[in-house]
Amino acid sequence: MSAAARRAVPAQFDASAQRRRSLLAKVHLARKQLGMDEDTYRGAMHEATGHMSAGDCSEVELAKALKHFEARGFAPKPRTKGGRRPATHKLAGKARALLISLYHLNAVDSASEQALEAWAARQLKVVALQWADQTQCDKLIEALKAVAERNGWSQKLIGHYAKMDSAGKVHVLKYRLCEAILVKLKDKGVAPADWSLDIAAWRLCGLDFGPAKTGEDLELCARSLGRKLREAGQ
């Protein structure tokens, strides 16, 4: 664009475009930092804004999405001890996703980045998760899985489940998470004992997925039922 053309653009529109680009960049940074796969990201965006994609959001909606991601542990500026940025390697993303799921299950009090770093410090005796090697991260993931097992969320994939591809295994685990949350809701008397997952999702959260649930559906179901479970606990 020529200098004359730039001068022809009203300053407020140019500033608005710059703000939107900045917000979009932060949303994509949040997705990367939190280790979200496509289904998880789209589900989170839909929950926060009603849109599946950041590109469809207004400035106000992008700001809402960022607040939603910050609640899940996104640190737009370094917030870990010593000013370090959150761990970004693949296994840290897996551990982060597990911690968020355990939060939905009401098995941990927080899914923040600080909580993840505290787990790493206790389990691995490292100053920062970013510095942990693969063997250490595997130990952290196994510790989180043990908490899941104690709270009724089975992590064992045997028989034909063991032969599934990675996406299939993740889908099974997401479904089991929703079922484990429902069991806890039944134990607290929030849901009748004879309710199926579909009925509970509809009656408690207004979610109507149908029989063929996508990974995104299950993410939304876990978050929504998890919110009801935490409310019941309070």
PDB file of C-alpha atoms in Angstrom:
ATOM      1  CA  MET A   1       0.000   0.000   0.000  1.00  0.00           C
ATOM      2  CA  SER A   2       1.371   3.431  -0.943  1.00  0.00           C
ATOM      3  CA  ALA A   3       1.883   6.200   1.609  1.00  0.00           C
ATOM      4  CA  ALA A   4      -1.018   8.119   0.086  1.00  0.00           C
ATOM      5  CA  ALA A   5      -3.261   5.075   0.304  1.00  0.00           C
ATOM      6  CA  ARG A   6      -2.317   4.505   3.939  1.00  0.00           C
ATOM      7  CA  ARG A   7      -3.163   8.094   4.756  1.00  0.00           C
ATOM      8  CA  ALA A   8      -6.576   7.515   3.151  1.00  0.00           C
ATOM      9  CA  VAL A   9      -7.383   4.734   5.661  1.00  0.00           C
ATOM     10  CA  PRO A  10      -9.164   6.187   8.714  1.00  0.00           C
ATOM     11  CA  ALA A  11      -6.852   5.872  11.718  1.00  0.00           C
ATOM     12  CA  GLN A  12      -9.483   4.169  13.879  1.00  0.00           C
ATOM     13  CA  PHE A  13      -9.975   1.355  11.345  1.00  0.00           C
ATOM     14  CA  ASP A  14      -6.234   0.805  11.010  1.00  0.00           C
ATOM     15  CA  ALA A  15      -5.868   0.694  14.811  1.00  0.00           C
ATOM     16  CA  SER A  16      -8.813  -1.719  15.062  1.00  0.00           C
ATOM     17  CA  ALA A  17      -7.230  -4.036  12.497  1.00  0.00           C
ATOM     18  CA  GLN A  18      -3.965  -3.983  14.441  1.00  0.00           C
ATOM     19  CA  ARG A  19      -5.737  -4.816  17.707  1.00  0.00           C
ATOM     20  CA  ARG A  20      -7.552  -7.706  16.046  1.00  0.00           C
ATOM     21  CA  ARG A  21      -4.335  -9.077  14.563  1.00  0.00           C
ATOM     22  CA  SER A  22      -2.722  -8.896  17.987  1.00  0.00           C
ATOM     23  CA  LEU A  23      -5.649 -10.736  19.595  1.00  0.00           C
ATOM     24  CA  LEU A  24      -5.609 -13.417  16.893  1.00  0.00           C
ATOM     25  CA  ALA A  25      -1.882 -13.950  17.434  1.00  0.00           C
ATOM     26  CA  LYS A  26      -2.446 -14.361  21.194  1.00  0.00           C
ATOM     27  CA  VAL A  27      -5.258 -16.877  20.612  1.00  0.00           C
ATOM     28  CA  HIS A  28      -2.985 -18.999  18.416  1.00  0.00           C
ATOM     29  CA  LEU A  29      -0.204 -18.673  20.991  1.00  0.00           C
ATOM     30  CA  ALA A  30      -2.612 -19.864  23.682  1.00  0.00           C
ATOM     31  CA  ARG A  31      -3.530 -22.914  21.630  1.00  0.00           C
ATOM     32  CA  LYS A  32       0.136 -23.789  21.165  1.00  0.00           C
ATOM     33  CA  GLN A  33       1.053 -23.127  24.781  1.00  0.00           C
ATOM     34  CA  LEU A  34      -1.803 -25.266  26.111  1.00  0.00           C
ATOM     35  CA  GLY A  35      -1.013 -28.105  23.693  1.00  0.00           C
ATOM     36  CA  MET A  36      -4.549 -28.218  22.291  1.00  0.00           C
ATOM     37  CA  ASP A  37      -5.427 -30.551  19.450  1.00  0.00           C
ATOM     38  CA  GLU A  38      -7.954 -29.443  16.828  1.00  0.00           C
ATOM     39  CA  ASP A  39     -11.018 -30.804  18.642  1.00  0.00           C
ATOM     40  CA  THR A  40      -9.996 -29.351  22.000  1.00  0.00           C
ATOM     41  CA  TYR A  41      -9.244 -25.947  20.507  1.00  0.00           C
ATOM     42  CA  ARG A  42     -12.486 -25.694  18.557  1.00  0.00           C
ATOM     43  CA  GLY A  43     -14.489 -26.846  21.567  1.00  0.00           C
ATOM     44  CA  ALA A  44     -12.863 -24.222  23.777  1.00  0.00           C
ATOM     45  CA  MET A  45     -13.458 -21.489  21.199  1.00  0.00           C
ATOM     46  CA  HIS A  46     -17.113 -22.488  20.869  1.00  0.00           C
ATOM     47  CA  GLU A  47     -17.598 -22.500  24.627  1.00  0.00           C
ATOM     48  CA  ALA A  48     -16.059 -19.043  24.985  1.00  0.00           C
ATOM     49  CA  THR A  49     -17.412 -17.294  21.889  1.00  0.00           C
ATOM     50  CA  GLY A  50     -19.994 -19.438  20.096  1.00  0.00           C
ATOM     51  CA  HIS A  51     -17.632 -19.750  17.130  1.00  0.00           C
ATOM     52  CA  MET A  52     -15.406 -22.675  16.175  1.00  0.00           C
ATOM     53  CA  SER A  53     -12.695 -20.491  14.635  1.00  0.00           C
ATOM     54  CA  ALA A  54     -10.897 -17.393  15.838  1.00  0.00           C
ATOM     55  CA  GLY A  55     -11.169 -15.989  12.334  1.00  0.00           C
ATOM     56  CA  ASP A  56     -14.946 -15.684  12.769  1.00  0.00           C
ATOM     57  CA  CYS A  57     -14.682 -13.736  16.032  1.00  0.00           C
ATOM     58  CA  SER A  58     -14.987 -10.038  16.720  1.00  0.00           C
ATOM     59  CA  GLU A  59     -12.478  -8.192  18.896  1.00  0.00           C
ATOM     60  CA  VAL A  60     -14.742  -8.573  21.916  1.00  0.00           C
ATOM     61  CA  GLU A  61     -15.138 -12.307  21.290  1.00  0.00           C
ATOM     62  CA  LEU A  62     -11.390 -12.788  20.851  1.00  0.00           C
ATOM     63  CA  ALA A  63     -10.857 -11.082  24.196  1.00  0.00           C
ATOM     64  CA  LYS A  64     -13.390 -13.487  25.761  1.00  0.00           C
ATOM     65  CA  ALA A  65     -11.519 -16.434  24.232  1.00  0.00           C
ATOM     66  CA  LEU A  66      -8.249 -15.211  25.735  1.00  0.00           C
ATOM     67  CA  LYS A  67      -9.811 -14.914  29.203  1.00  0.00           C
ATOM     68  CA  HIS A  68     -11.124 -18.466  28.771  1.00  0.00           C
ATOM     69  CA  PHE A  69      -7.640 -19.723  27.846  1.00  0.00           C
ATOM     70  CA  GLU A  70      -6.067 -17.852  30.739  1.00  0.00           C
ATOM     71  CA  ALA A  71      -8.451 -19.674  33.088  1.00  0.00           C
ATOM     72  CA  ARG A  72      -7.086 -22.911  31.643  1.00  0.00           C
ATOM     73  CA  GLY A  73      -3.474 -21.913  32.268  1.00  0.00           C
ATOM     74  CA  PHE A  74      -2.463 -19.731  29.325  1.00  0.00           C
ATOM     75  CA  ALA A  75       0.180 -17.193  30.330  1.00  0.00           C
ATOM     76  CA  PRO A  76       0.368 -14.341  27.787  1.00  0.00           C
ATOM     77  CA  LYS A  77       3.331 -13.096  29.800  1.00  0.00           C
ATOM     78  CA  PRO A  78       5.699 -15.281  31.818  1.00  0.00           C
ATOM     79  CA  ARG A  79       3.993 -16.126  35.101  1.00  0.00           C
ATOM     80  CA  THR A  80       6.025 -19.078  36.327  1.00  0.00           C
ATOM     81  CA  LYS A  81       8.620 -18.691  39.058  1.00  0.00           C
ATOM     82  CA  GLY A  82      11.658 -16.790  37.876  1.00  0.00           C
ATOM     83  CA  GLY A  83       9.847 -15.378  34.831  1.00  0.00           C
ATOM     84  CA  ARG A  84      10.109 -18.609  32.801  1.00  0.00           C
ATOM     85  CA  ARG A  85       7.647 -19.315  30.045  1.00  0.00           C
ATOM     86  CA  PRO A  86       5.397 -22.402  30.300  1.00  0.00           C
ATOM     87  CA  ALA A  87       6.744 -25.664  28.892  1.00  0.00           C
ATOM     88  CA  THR A  88       5.923 -26.108  25.206  1.00  0.00           C
ATOM     89  CA  HIS A  89       7.229 -29.574  24.329  1.00  0.00           C
ATOM     90  CA  LYS A  90       4.824 -32.335  23.303  1.00  0.00           C
ATOM     91  CA  LEU A  91       4.866 -34.308  26.556  1.00  0.00           C
ATOM     92  CA  ALA A  92       4.235 -31.159  28.564  1.00  0.00           C
ATOM     93  CA  GLY A  93       1.174 -30.597  26.375  1.00  0.00           C
ATOM     94  CA  LYS A  94      -0.014 -34.126  27.154  1.00  0.00           C
ATOM     95  CA  ALA A  95       0.485 -33.597  30.887  1.00  0.00           C
ATOM     96  CA  ARG A  96      -1.354 -30.277  30.655  1.00  0.00           C
ATOM     97  CA  ALA A  97      -4.304 -31.900  28.854  1.00  0.00           C
ATOM     98  CA  LEU A  98      -4.458 -34.613  31.536  1.00  0.00           C
ATOM     99  CA  LEU A  99      -4.471 -32.029  34.322  1.00  0.00           C
ATOM    100  CA  ILE A 100      -7.323 -30.124  32.648  1.00  0.00           C
ATOM    101  CA  SER A 101      -9.302 -33.355  32.360  1.00  0.00           C
ATOM    102  CA  LEU A 102      -8.664 -34.144  36.028  1.00  0.00           C
ATOM    103  CA  TYR A 103     -10.003 -30.690  36.852  1.00  0.00           C
ATOM    104  CA  HIS A 104     -13.231 -31.523  35.000  1.00  0.00           C
ATOM    105  CA  LEU A 105     -13.335 -34.732  37.045  1.00  0.00           C
ATOM    106  CA  ASN A 106     -12.974 -32.630  40.221  1.00  0.00           C
ATOM    107  CA  ALA A 107      -9.888 -34.674  41.088  1.00  0.00           C
ATOM    108  CA  VAL A 108      -7.604 -31.613  41.333  1.00  0.00           C
ATOM    109  CA  ASP A 109      -8.296 -28.081  42.507  1.00  0.00           C
ATOM    110  CA  SER A 110      -6.697 -26.230  39.603  1.00  0.00           C
ATOM    111  CA  ALA A 111      -5.702 -26.743  35.975  1.00  0.00           C
ATOM    112  CA  SER A 112      -3.556 -23.607  35.830  1.00  0.00           C
ATOM    113  CA  GLU A 113       0.010 -23.475  34.570  1.00  0.00           C
ATOM    114  CA  GLN A 114       1.173 -22.846  38.126  1.00  0.00           C
ATOM    115  CA  ALA A 115      -0.563 -26.044  39.226  1.00  0.00           C
ATOM    116  CA  LEU A 116       1.151 -28.027  36.448  1.00  0.00           C
ATOM    117  CA  GLU A 117       4.549 -26.610  37.436  1.00  0.00           C
ATOM    118  CA  ALA A 118       3.829 -27.531  41.067  1.00  0.00           C
ATOM    119  CA  TRP A 119       3.090 -31.096  39.989  1.00  0.00           C
ATOM    120  CA  ALA A 120       6.360 -31.211  38.063  1.00  0.00           C
ATOM    121  CA  ALA A 121       8.290 -29.845  41.032  1.00  0.00           C
ATOM    122  CA  ARG A 122       6.821 -32.448  43.404  1.00  0.00           C
ATOM    123  CA  GLN A 123       7.001 -35.451  41.112  1.00  0.00           C
ATOM    124  CA  LEU A 124      10.176 -34.754  39.172  1.00  0.00           C
ATOM    125  CA  LYS A 125      12.179 -32.509  41.503  1.00  0.00           C
ATOM    126  CA  VAL A 126      12.856 -30.133  38.615  1.00  0.00           C
ATOM    127  CA  VAL A 127      12.906 -26.357  38.766  1.00  0.00           C
ATOM    128  CA  ALA A 128      10.835 -26.044  35.579  1.00  0.00           C
ATOM    129  CA  LEU A 129       8.846 -28.509  33.476  1.00  0.00           C
ATOM    130  CA  GLN A 130      10.406 -27.019  30.355  1.00  0.00           C
ATOM    131  CA  TRP A 131      13.733 -28.498  31.446  1.00  0.00           C
ATOM    132  CA  ALA A 132      12.432 -32.021  32.104  1.00  0.00           C
ATOM    133  CA  ASP A 133      13.512 -34.775  29.716  1.00  0.00           C
ATOM    134  CA  GLN A 134      11.227 -37.411  28.184  1.00  0.00           C
ATOM    135  CA  THR A 135      11.787 -39.979  30.930  1.00  0.00           C
ATOM    136  CA  GLN A 136      10.878 -37.429  33.585  1.00  0.00           C
ATOM    137  CA  CYS A 137       7.787 -36.289  31.674  1.00  0.00           C
ATOM    138  CA  ASP A 138       6.660 -39.895  31.327  1.00  0.00           C
ATOM    139  CA  LYS A 139       6.864 -40.174  35.122  1.00  0.00           C
ATOM    140  CA  LEU A 140       4.700 -37.060  35.517  1.00  0.00           C
ATOM    141  CA  ILE A 141       2.119 -38.373  33.053  1.00  0.00           C
ATOM    142  CA  GLU A 142       1.966 -41.703  34.872  1.00  0.00           C
ATOM    143  CA  ALA A 143       1.411 -39.872  38.179  1.00  0.00           C
ATOM    144  CA  LEU A 144      -1.493 -37.947  36.650  1.00  0.00           C
ATOM    145  CA  LYS A 145      -2.917 -41.162  35.203  1.00  0.00           C
ATOM    146  CA  ALA A 146      -2.771 -42.733  38.672  1.00  0.00           C
ATOM    147  CA  VAL A 147      -4.954 -39.896  39.991  1.00  0.00           C
ATOM    148  CA  ALA A 148      -7.363 -40.537  37.121  1.00  0.00           C
ATOM    149  CA  GLU A 149      -7.575 -44.237  38.004  1.00  0.00           C
ATOM    150  CA  ARG A 150      -8.254 -43.441  41.666  1.00  0.00           C
ATOM    151  CA  ASN A 151     -11.109 -41.201  40.573  1.00  0.00           C
ATOM    152  CA  GLY A 152     -12.791 -43.769  38.347  1.00  0.00           C
ATOM    153  CA  TRP A 153     -11.365 -42.652  34.986  1.00  0.00           C
ATOM    154  CA  SER A 154      -9.783 -45.779  33.538  1.00  0.00           C
ATOM    155  CA  GLN A 155      -6.638 -45.232  31.478  1.00  0.00           C
ATOM    156  CA  LYS A 156      -6.134 -48.882  30.542  1.00  0.00           C
ATOM    157  CA  LEU A 157      -6.448 -49.617  26.832  1.00  0.00           C
ATOM    158  CA  ILE A 158      -6.302 -53.358  26.347  1.00  0.00           C
ATOM    159  CA  GLY A 159      -7.703 -55.854  23.839  1.00  0.00           C
ATOM    160  CA  HIS A 160      -9.105 -54.196  20.712  1.00  0.00           C
ATOM    161  CA  TYR A 161      -8.634 -50.753  22.286  1.00  0.00           C
ATOM    162  CA  ALA A 162      -4.879 -51.292  22.251  1.00  0.00           C
ATOM    163  CA  LYS A 163      -5.007 -51.807  18.481  1.00  0.00           C
ATOM    164  CA  MET A 164      -6.680 -48.470  17.783  1.00  0.00           C
ATOM    165  CA  ASP A 165      -4.787 -45.586  16.265  1.00  0.00           C
ATOM    166  CA  SER A 166      -3.883 -42.590  18.409  1.00  0.00           C
ATOM    167  CA  ALA A 167      -7.052 -40.656  17.540  1.00  0.00           C
ATOM    168  CA  GLY A 168      -9.241 -43.651  18.406  1.00  0.00           C
ATOM    169  CA  LYS A 169      -7.565 -44.102  21.777  1.00  0.00           C
ATOM    170  CA  VAL A 170      -7.991 -40.420  22.640  1.00  0.00           C
ATOM    171  CA  HIS A 171     -11.676 -40.638  21.712  1.00  0.00           C
ATOM    172  CA  VAL A 172     -12.185 -43.636  24.010  1.00  0.00           C
ATOM    173  CA  LEU A 173     -10.471 -41.848  26.898  1.00  0.00           C
ATOM    174  CA  LYS A 174     -12.588 -38.722  26.390  1.00  0.00           C
ATOM    175  CA  TYR A 175     -15.768 -40.825  26.469  1.00  0.00           C
ATOM    176  CA  ARG A 176     -14.596 -42.576  29.635  1.00  0.00           C
ATOM    177  CA  LEU A 177     -13.898 -39.201  31.236  1.00  0.00           C
ATOM    178  CA  CYS A 178     -17.476 -38.082  30.620  1.00  0.00           C
ATOM    179  CA  GLU A 179     -18.786 -41.337  32.064  1.00  0.00           C
ATOM    180  CA  ALA A 180     -16.563 -40.997  35.146  1.00  0.00           C
ATOM    181  CA  ILE A 181     -17.859 -37.472  35.766  1.00  0.00           C
ATOM    182  CA  LEU A 182     -21.428 -38.758  35.421  1.00  0.00           C
ATOM    183  CA  VAL A 183     -20.760 -41.469  38.020  1.00  0.00           C
ATOM    184  CA  LYS A 184     -19.668 -38.770  40.466  1.00  0.00           C
ATOM    185  CA  LEU A 185     -22.757 -36.700  39.674  1.00  0.00           C
ATOM    186  CA  LYS A 186     -24.907 -39.738  40.424  1.00  0.00           C
ATOM    187  CA  ASP A 187     -23.049 -40.340  43.700  1.00  0.00           C
ATOM    188  CA  LYS A 188     -23.836 -36.752  44.743  1.00  0.00           C
ATOM    189  CA  GLY A 189     -27.506 -37.139  43.793  1.00  0.00           C
ATOM    190  CA  VAL A 190     -27.283 -34.565  41.009  1.00  0.00           C
ATOM    191  CA  ALA A 191     -28.195 -37.166  38.389  1.00  0.00           C
ATOM    192  CA  PRO A 192     -30.521 -40.159  38.867  1.00  0.00           C
ATOM    193  CA  ALA A 193     -28.853 -43.559  38.808  1.00  0.00           C
ATOM    194  CA  ASP A 194     -30.597 -44.626  35.588  1.00  0.00           C
ATOM    195  CA  TRP A 195     -29.521 -41.630  33.468  1.00  0.00           C
ATOM    196  CA  SER A 196     -27.342 -42.347  30.459  1.00  0.00           C
ATOM    197  CA  LEU A 197     -24.632 -39.933  29.362  1.00  0.00           C
ATOM    198  CA  ASP A 198     -26.870 -38.558  26.617  1.00  0.00           C
ATOM    199  CA  ILE A 199     -29.726 -37.898  29.040  1.00  0.00           C
ATOM    200  CA  ALA A 200     -27.421 -36.279  31.612  1.00  0.00           C
ATOM    201  CA  ALA A 201     -25.815 -34.033  28.987  1.00  0.00           C
ATOM    202  CA  TRP A 202     -29.242 -32.888  27.824  1.00  0.00           C
ATOM    203  CA  ARG A 203     -31.016 -32.555  31.179  1.00  0.00           C
ATOM    204  CA  LEU A 204     -28.140 -30.929  33.076  1.00  0.00           C
ATOM    205  CA  CYS A 205     -26.373 -28.937  30.353  1.00  0.00           C
ATOM    206  CA  GLY A 206     -28.771 -28.648  27.419  1.00  0.00           C
ATOM    207  CA  LEU A 207     -26.371 -30.561  25.146  1.00  0.00           C
ATOM    208  CA  ASP A 208     -27.869 -32.742  22.423  1.00  0.00           C
ATOM    209  CA  PHE A 209     -25.103 -34.628  20.608  1.00  0.00           C
ATOM    210  CA  GLY A 210     -26.803 -37.678  19.155  1.00  0.00           C
ATOM    211  CA  PRO A 211     -25.242 -41.155  19.065  1.00  0.00           C
ATOM    212  CA  ALA A 212     -22.152 -40.285  16.977  1.00  0.00           C
ATOM    213  CA  LYS A 213     -20.171 -38.034  19.306  1.00  0.00           C
ATOM    214  CA  THR A 214     -17.101 -36.257  17.974  1.00  0.00           C
ATOM    215  CA  GLY A 215     -14.050 -35.516  20.059  1.00  0.00           C
ATOM    216  CA  GLU A 216     -15.230 -31.919  20.193  1.00  0.00           C
ATOM    217  CA  ASP A 217     -18.630 -33.062  21.526  1.00  0.00           C
ATOM    218  CA  LEU A 218     -16.959 -35.057  24.278  1.00  0.00           C
ATOM    219  CA  GLU A 219     -14.691 -32.149  25.230  1.00  0.00           C
ATOM    220  CA  LEU A 220     -17.721 -29.892  25.607  1.00  0.00           C
ATOM    221  CA  CYS A 221     -19.581 -32.596  27.532  1.00  0.00           C
ATOM    222  CA  ALA A 222     -16.688 -33.087  29.982  1.00  0.00           C
ATOM    223  CA  ARG A 223     -16.357 -29.359  30.602  1.00  0.00           C
ATOM    224  CA  SER A 224     -20.093 -28.862  31.071  1.00  0.00           C
ATOM    225  CA  LEU A 225     -20.665 -31.862  33.333  1.00  0.00           C
ATOM    226  CA  GLY A 226     -17.463 -31.033  35.195  1.00  0.00           C
ATOM    227  CA  ARG A 227     -18.817 -27.576  35.951  1.00  0.00           C
ATOM    228  CA  LYS A 228     -21.964 -29.145  37.410  1.00  0.00           C
ATOM    229  CA  LEU A 229     -19.831 -31.489  39.489  1.00  0.00           C
ATOM    230  CA  ARG A 230     -17.746 -28.666  40.951  1.00  0.00           C
ATOM    231  CA  GLU A 231     -20.915 -26.716  41.732  1.00  0.00           C
ATOM    232  CA  ALA A 232     -22.285 -29.743  43.553  1.00  0.00           C
ATOM    233  CA  GLY A 233     -19.043 -30.074  45.485  1.00  0.00           C
ATOM    234  CA  GLN A 234     -19.202 -26.467  46.599  1.00  0.00           C
TER     235      GLN A 234
END
